[in-house]
Coordinates of C-alpha atoms in Angstrom, one line a residue:
M86 CA -65.5 40.0 116.4
E87 CA -68.5 40.2 114.1
W88 CA -70.0 36.8 115.0
K89 CA -72.7 36.8 112.3
K90 CA -70.1 37.6 109.6
V91 CA -67.6 35.0 110.8
L92 CA -69.9 32.1 111.6
T93 CA -72.2 32.7 108.5
A94 CA -69.2 32.7 106.2
L95 CA -67.6 29.6 107.7
T96 CA -70.9 27.6 107.7
A97 CA -71.9 28.8 104.2
A98 CA -68.7 27.2 102.8
D99 CA -68.8 23.6 101.8
G100 CA -66.2 21.3 103.2
I101 CA -67.2 17.6 103.1
S102 CA -64.4 15.5 104.6
G103 CA -61.6 15.1 102.0
Q104 CA -62.9 18.0 99.9
E105 CA -62.4 21.0 102.2
N106 CA -60.8 23.5 99.8
S107 CA -63.8 26.0 99.7
V108 CA -63.8 26.4 103.5
A109 CA -60.0 26.3 103.6
V110 CA -59.8 29.4 101.5
I111 CA -62.2 31.3 103.8
A112 CA -60.4 30.0 106.9
K113 CA -57.1 31.3 105.5
E114 CA -58.5 34.8 105.0
F115 CA -59.9 34.9 108.5
L116 CA -56.6 33.7 110.0
M117 CA -54.2 35.9 108.1
P118 CA -54.7 39.1 110.2
Y119 CA -53.5 37.4 113.3
C120 CA -50.6 35.3 112.1
D121 CA -47.1 36.1 110.9
A122 CA -47.5 33.5 108.1
V123 CA -50.4 31.3 107.0
T124 CA -49.8 28.0 105.1
M125 CA -52.0 25.5 103.2
V126 CA -50.4 22.0 103.1
H127 CA -52.2 18.8 102.2
G128 CA -55.5 20.7 102.6
N129 CA -54.7 21.8 106.2
V130 CA -54.5 25.6 107.0
W131 CA -52.2 26.7 109.7
G132 CA -50.7 30.0 110.9
T133 CA -48.2 30.8 113.6
L134 CA -48.0 33.7 116.1
G135 CA -44.4 34.5 117.1
K136 CA -41.1 32.7 116.5
R137 CA -40.3 29.4 118.1
Q138 CA -37.6 29.8 120.8
S139 CA -35.8 27.4 123.1
G140 CA -37.5 27.3 126.5
K141 CA -40.6 28.8 125.2
P142 CA -43.6 26.4 124.8
H143 CA -45.1 25.9 121.4
V144 CA -48.9 25.6 121.7
L145 CA -51.2 24.2 119.0
L146 CA -54.8 25.3 118.8
D147 CA -56.8 23.0 116.5
A148 CA -60.3 22.9 115.1
H149 CA -61.3 20.7 112.2
M150 CA -62.7 22.2 109.0
D151 CA -64.5 19.2 107.5
Q152 CA -68.2 18.3 107.8
V153 CA -70.3 15.2 107.3
G154 CA -72.1 14.7 104.0
F155 CA -72.3 12.4 101.0
V156 CA -70.4 11.4 98.0
V157 CA -71.9 10.6 94.6
T158 CA -71.5 6.9 93.7
A159 CA -73.6 6.6 90.6
I160 CA -76.3 8.2 88.3
T161 CA -79.2 5.9 87.5
D162 CA -80.6 5.6 84.0
D163 CA -83.8 7.4 85.2
G164 CA -81.8 10.4 86.5
F165 CA -81.5 9.7 90.2
V166 CA -78.2 10.2 92.0
R167 CA -77.0 7.4 94.3
V168 CA -74.8 8.4 97.2
G169 CA -72.7 7.0 100.0
N170 CA -72.2 8.7 103.4
V171 CA -69.1 10.6 104.4
G172 CA -69.0 10.5 108.2
G173 CA -71.6 9.2 110.7
M174 CA -75.2 10.4 110.2
D175 CA -78.6 9.2 111.3
R176 CA -80.2 7.6 108.3
S177 CA -83.7 8.2 109.6
L178 CA -83.3 12.0 109.2
M179 CA -82.2 11.8 105.5
P180 CA -85.5 11.6 103.6
A181 CA -86.7 14.9 102.0
Q182 CA -83.6 16.8 103.1
R183 CA -82.5 19.5 100.7
V184 CA -79.0 19.0 99.4
R185 CA -76.6 20.4 96.8
I186 CA -74.3 18.3 94.6
L187 CA -70.9 20.0 94.2
G188 CA -69.8 19.1 90.7
R189 CA -68.6 21.3 87.9
K190 CA -71.8 23.1 88.5
T191 CA -73.7 23.1 91.8
V192 CA -76.9 21.1 91.3
P193 CA -79.6 21.4 94.0
G194 CA -81.7 18.3 94.9
V195 CA -83.8 16.6 97.4
V196 CA -83.3 13.2 99.1
C197 CA -86.0 10.9 97.8
C198 CA -88.7 9.7 100.2
V199 CA -92.0 7.7 100.1
P200 CA -95.1 9.6 101.2
P201 CA -96.7 8.0 104.4
H202 CA -99.9 7.3 102.3
L203 CA -97.9 4.8 100.2
Q204 CA -96.0 3.1 103.0
G205 CA -98.7 0.7 103.8
G206 CA -98.0 1.0 107.5
E207 CA -94.5 -0.4 107.2
E208 CA -91.9 2.3 107.8
R209 CA -88.4 1.3 107.0
V210 CA -85.1 3.3 107.3
L211 CA -83.2 3.0 104.0
S212 CA -79.5 2.2 104.0
F213 CA -77.3 4.9 102.5
S214 CA -76.7 2.7 99.4
E215 CA -80.5 2.6 98.9
M216 CA -80.9 6.4 99.1
A217 CA -81.1 8.6 96.0
I218 CA -81.3 12.3 95.2
D219 CA -83.9 13.8 92.9
T220 CA -82.6 16.8 91.0
G221 CA -85.2 17.1 88.3
C222 CA -82.6 16.3 85.6
S223 CA -82.1 13.5 83.3
K224 CA -79.0 11.3 83.3
A225 CA -77.7 13.0 80.2
E226 CA -78.1 16.4 81.8
L227 CA -76.5 15.4 85.1
E228 CA -73.5 13.9 83.4
K229 CA -72.6 17.3 82.0
Y230 CA -72.1 18.6 85.5
I231 CA -71.5 15.9 88.0
M232 CA -69.7 12.6 88.3
P233 CA -69.0 9.8 90.8
G234 CA -66.8 11.1 93.6
D235 CA -68.4 14.6 93.8
A236 CA -69.3 15.8 97.2
V237 CA -72.9 16.4 98.4
S238 CA -73.7 18.7 101.3
F239 CA -76.9 19.7 103.2
D240 CA -78.5 22.8 101.9
M241 CA -79.3 24.5 105.1
P242 CA -78.4 28.2 105.8
L243 CA -77.4 29.5 109.3
R244 CA -80.3 30.8 111.4
F245 CA -80.0 33.0 114.5
L246 CA -82.6 32.0 117.0
E247 CA -83.9 33.7 120.2
N248 CA -81.8 34.0 123.4
G249 CA -78.4 33.9 121.7
R250 CA -78.8 30.5 120.0
V251 CA -77.9 29.7 116.4
T252 CA -78.7 26.6 114.3
G253 CA -77.4 25.3 111.0
R254 CA -75.2 22.7 109.3
C255 CA -71.6 22.1 110.1
L256 CA -71.4 24.0 113.4
D257 CA -69.4 20.9 114.1
D258 CA -66.7 22.3 113.9
R259 CA -67.0 25.7 112.4
C260 CA -68.0 27.0 115.8
G261 CA -64.7 25.7 117.1
M262 CA -62.8 27.5 114.4
S263 CA -64.7 30.7 115.3
A264 CA -63.8 30.3 119.0
I265 CA -60.1 30.1 118.1
L266 CA -60.4 33.2 115.9
Y267 CA -62.1 35.0 118.8
A268 CA -59.2 34.0 121.1
L269 CA -56.7 35.3 118.6
S270 CA -58.6 38.6 118.4
L271 CA -58.4 38.9 122.2
V272 CA -54.6 38.5 122.4
Q273 CA -53.8 40.4 119.2
G274 CA -50.8 42.7 119.7
E275 CA -49.9 41.2 123.1
E276 CA -46.5 39.6 123.9
L277 CA -47.2 36.0 124.8
P278 CA -45.1 33.6 126.9
C279 CA -45.5 31.0 124.2
T280 CA -45.5 30.5 120.4
C281 CA -48.9 29.6 119.1
T282 CA -49.8 27.7 115.9
V283 CA -53.4 27.5 114.8
L284 CA -54.4 24.4 112.8
F285 CA -57.6 24.2 110.9
S286 CA -57.5 20.5 110.0
T287 CA -59.0 18.2 107.4
Q288 CA -60.7 14.8 107.5
E289 CA -61.5 14.6 111.2
E290 CA -64.9 13.0 110.5
T291 CA -63.1 10.2 108.5
G292 CA -60.2 9.3 110.7
E293 CA -58.4 12.5 111.9
R294 CA -56.0 12.4 109.0
G295 CA -55.4 16.1 108.8
A296 CA -54.6 16.2 112.5
T297 CA -52.1 13.4 112.1
I298 CA -50.3 15.2 109.2
G299 CA -50.5 18.7 110.7
A300 CA -49.3 17.8 114.2
Y301 CA -46.3 15.9 112.9
A302 CA -45.2 18.9 110.7
I303 CA -45.9 21.5 113.4
D304 CA -44.3 19.5 116.3
P305 CA -46.0 21.3 119.2
D306 CA -45.3 20.9 122.9
I307 CA -48.9 21.4 123.9
A308 CA -52.1 20.8 121.9
I309 CA -55.6 21.9 122.5
A310 CA -58.3 20.3 120.3
V311 CA -61.3 22.6 120.1
D312 CA -64.4 20.7 119.1
V313 CA -68.0 20.2 120.0
T314 CA -69.6 17.7 122.4
F315 CA -73.1 16.6 123.2
A316 CA -75.5 19.2 124.8
Q317 CA -78.4 17.8 126.6
A318 CA -81.8 17.9 124.8
Q319 CA -84.9 15.9 125.2
G320 CA -84.6 12.4 126.5
E321 CA -80.8 12.3 126.8
D322 CA -78.7 11.1 129.7
P323 CA -77.5 14.2 131.6
T324 CA -74.4 12.3 132.8
K325 CA -73.2 12.0 129.2
C326 CA -74.0 15.6 128.1
G327 CA -73.1 19.2 128.8
T328 CA -75.6 22.0 129.4
M329 CA -75.9 24.8 126.8
G330 CA -75.1 28.2 128.3
N331 CA -72.8 26.8 131.0
G332 CA -69.6 27.4 129.2
P333 CA -67.0 25.1 127.5
M334 CA -66.4 21.5 128.6
I335 CA -62.8 20.7 129.6
G336 CA -61.8 17.2 128.8
I337 CA -60.7 14.7 131.4
S338 CA -59.6 11.3 130.0
P339 CA -56.8 8.7 130.2
A340 CA -55.9 9.8 126.7
L341 CA -55.4 13.4 127.7
S342 CA -52.8 15.2 129.9
R343 CA -54.4 15.3 133.4
R344 CA -52.0 18.2 134.3
L345 CA -53.2 20.2 131.4
S346 CA -56.8 19.5 132.2
E347 CA -56.3 20.7 135.8
E348 CA -54.4 23.8 134.6
L349 CA -57.4 24.8 132.4
I350 CA -59.9 24.1 135.2
Q351 CA -57.9 26.3 137.7
L352 CA -57.5 29.0 135.1
A353 CA -61.2 29.0 134.3
K354 CA -62.0 29.3 138.0
A355 CA -59.4 32.1 138.5
Q356 CA -60.8 34.1 135.5
Q357 CA -64.4 33.4 136.5
I358 CA -65.1 31.7 133.1
P359 CA -67.9 29.2 133.4
W360 CA -66.9 25.7 132.5
Q361 CA -68.0 22.1 132.7
P362 CA -66.1 18.8 133.0
E363 CA -66.3 16.3 130.2
V364 CA -65.2 13.0 131.6
M365 CA -64.3 10.3 129.0
A366 CA -63.4 6.8 130.1
G367 CA -61.1 6.2 127.1
M368 CA -60.3 7.9 123.8
T369 CA -62.0 11.2 123.1
G370 CA -63.1 10.7 119.5
T371 CA -61.5 14.0 118.5
N372 CA -58.2 15.1 117.0
A373 CA -56.7 15.0 120.5
D374 CA -56.3 11.3 120.1
R375 CA -53.8 11.9 117.3
F376 CA -52.0 14.8 118.9
S377 CA -51.2 13.0 122.1
V378 CA -49.2 10.3 120.3
T379 CA -47.5 12.5 117.7
R380 CA -43.7 12.1 117.5
G381 CA -42.5 11.6 121.1
G382 CA -45.8 12.6 122.6
V383 CA -47.6 15.9 123.1
H384 CA -49.4 17.2 126.2
T385 CA -53.0 17.3 124.9
V386 CA -56.4 18.4 126.2
T387 CA -59.9 19.0 124.7
V388 CA -62.0 22.1 125.1
S389 CA -65.5 21.5 123.6
I390 CA -68.6 23.5 122.9
P391 CA -71.9 21.9 123.8
L392 CA -74.0 21.3 120.7
R393 CA -77.4 19.7 120.1
Y394 CA -78.4 17.6 117.1
M395 CA -74.9 16.6 116.1
H396 CA -74.3 15.6 112.5
T397 CA -77.7 16.8 111.3
P398 CA -78.5 19.8 109.1
S399 CA -79.8 21.7 112.2
E400 CA -77.0 21.6 114.8
L401 CA -77.6 24.1 117.5
I402 CA -75.3 26.0 119.9
Q403 CA -75.3 28.9 122.4
I404 CA -73.2 31.8 121.2
S405 CA -72.1 32.5 124.8
D406 CA -70.5 29.0 125.0
L407 CA -68.5 29.9 121.9
E408 CA -67.4 33.2 123.4
K409 CA -66.4 31.7 126.7
T410 CA -64.4 29.0 124.9
G411 CA -62.4 31.8 123.1
E412 CA -61.9 33.6 126.4
L413 CA -60.5 30.5 128.0
L414 CA -58.1 29.8 125.1
A415 CA -56.9 33.4 125.2
A416 CA -56.4 33.2 129.0
Y417 CA -54.3 30.1 128.6
L418 CA -52.1 31.6 125.9
R419 CA -51.4 34.6 128.2
R420 CA -50.3 32.3 131.1
C421 CA -48.9 29.2 129.3
T422 CA -45.9 27.5 130.9
V423 CA -43.8 24.5 129.8
C424 CA -45.5 21.3 130.9

């Protein structure tokens, strides 16, 4: 696959949780060449390879489309835009960030900040309700283009770094989407022992609502939630993080199917695909938590790409981890059996 084209297009599209239509349109276009049919329902995008048959397992591959961001709550009399957060973010990183307000017209802006010269030695992290965006426009001008409820996203393009690394906004979870698309390209034209549905889901960052709706409608036997997880950087506990460049992390958790986790681990070893364990003592914090309790229960596992600086405008991944994730997913589709 043309990684720069796929990843650049997916990360360039806006998709604040609950307002994912722009990225959904692009996701549908990328998915169509691999699927017999592609559907958009309640914001979700899904496509199926093959026909469901008795005795043939139905596998769901999922990655969420939505990203963290803001929502406009008010426009002040002096022309500043008040916002609330959509998803979890570090408030200390927000001052001076470039953003764009997605109204009837896209309006660029900057999150307000106080210069250090005027802080008087007393630094304080503002709450989201205290933050404002400076667009250079008056209230009357802004009201022509935006209104409360409009989404606000970080304005940060994708950048390819040295040694196969890439940084930008919303790699959580556009890199997971890319890994699934890569897996589909690897098995394209092959006769698989399973039926596979790909779900690009909405609203993961605000409660996994898209996954709940999608999984109920699709009714899979097996579900693999492809997401990101923490990659070790400076000062972080290595026991709680993965290592960039060491391949995907396979989830092990009471909330997941231990048999499915072991199958993926043994498959990775047999195929000589580098992998890492991700041990979680409880819930996973991903769409997998919804899949496992759908209808009468679904055998569920997570496969995660290590990512640094999560929920910031400058998330960072290693492209080889994305590729190995796709290879592992493709290998599983080729060997899938009924759980």
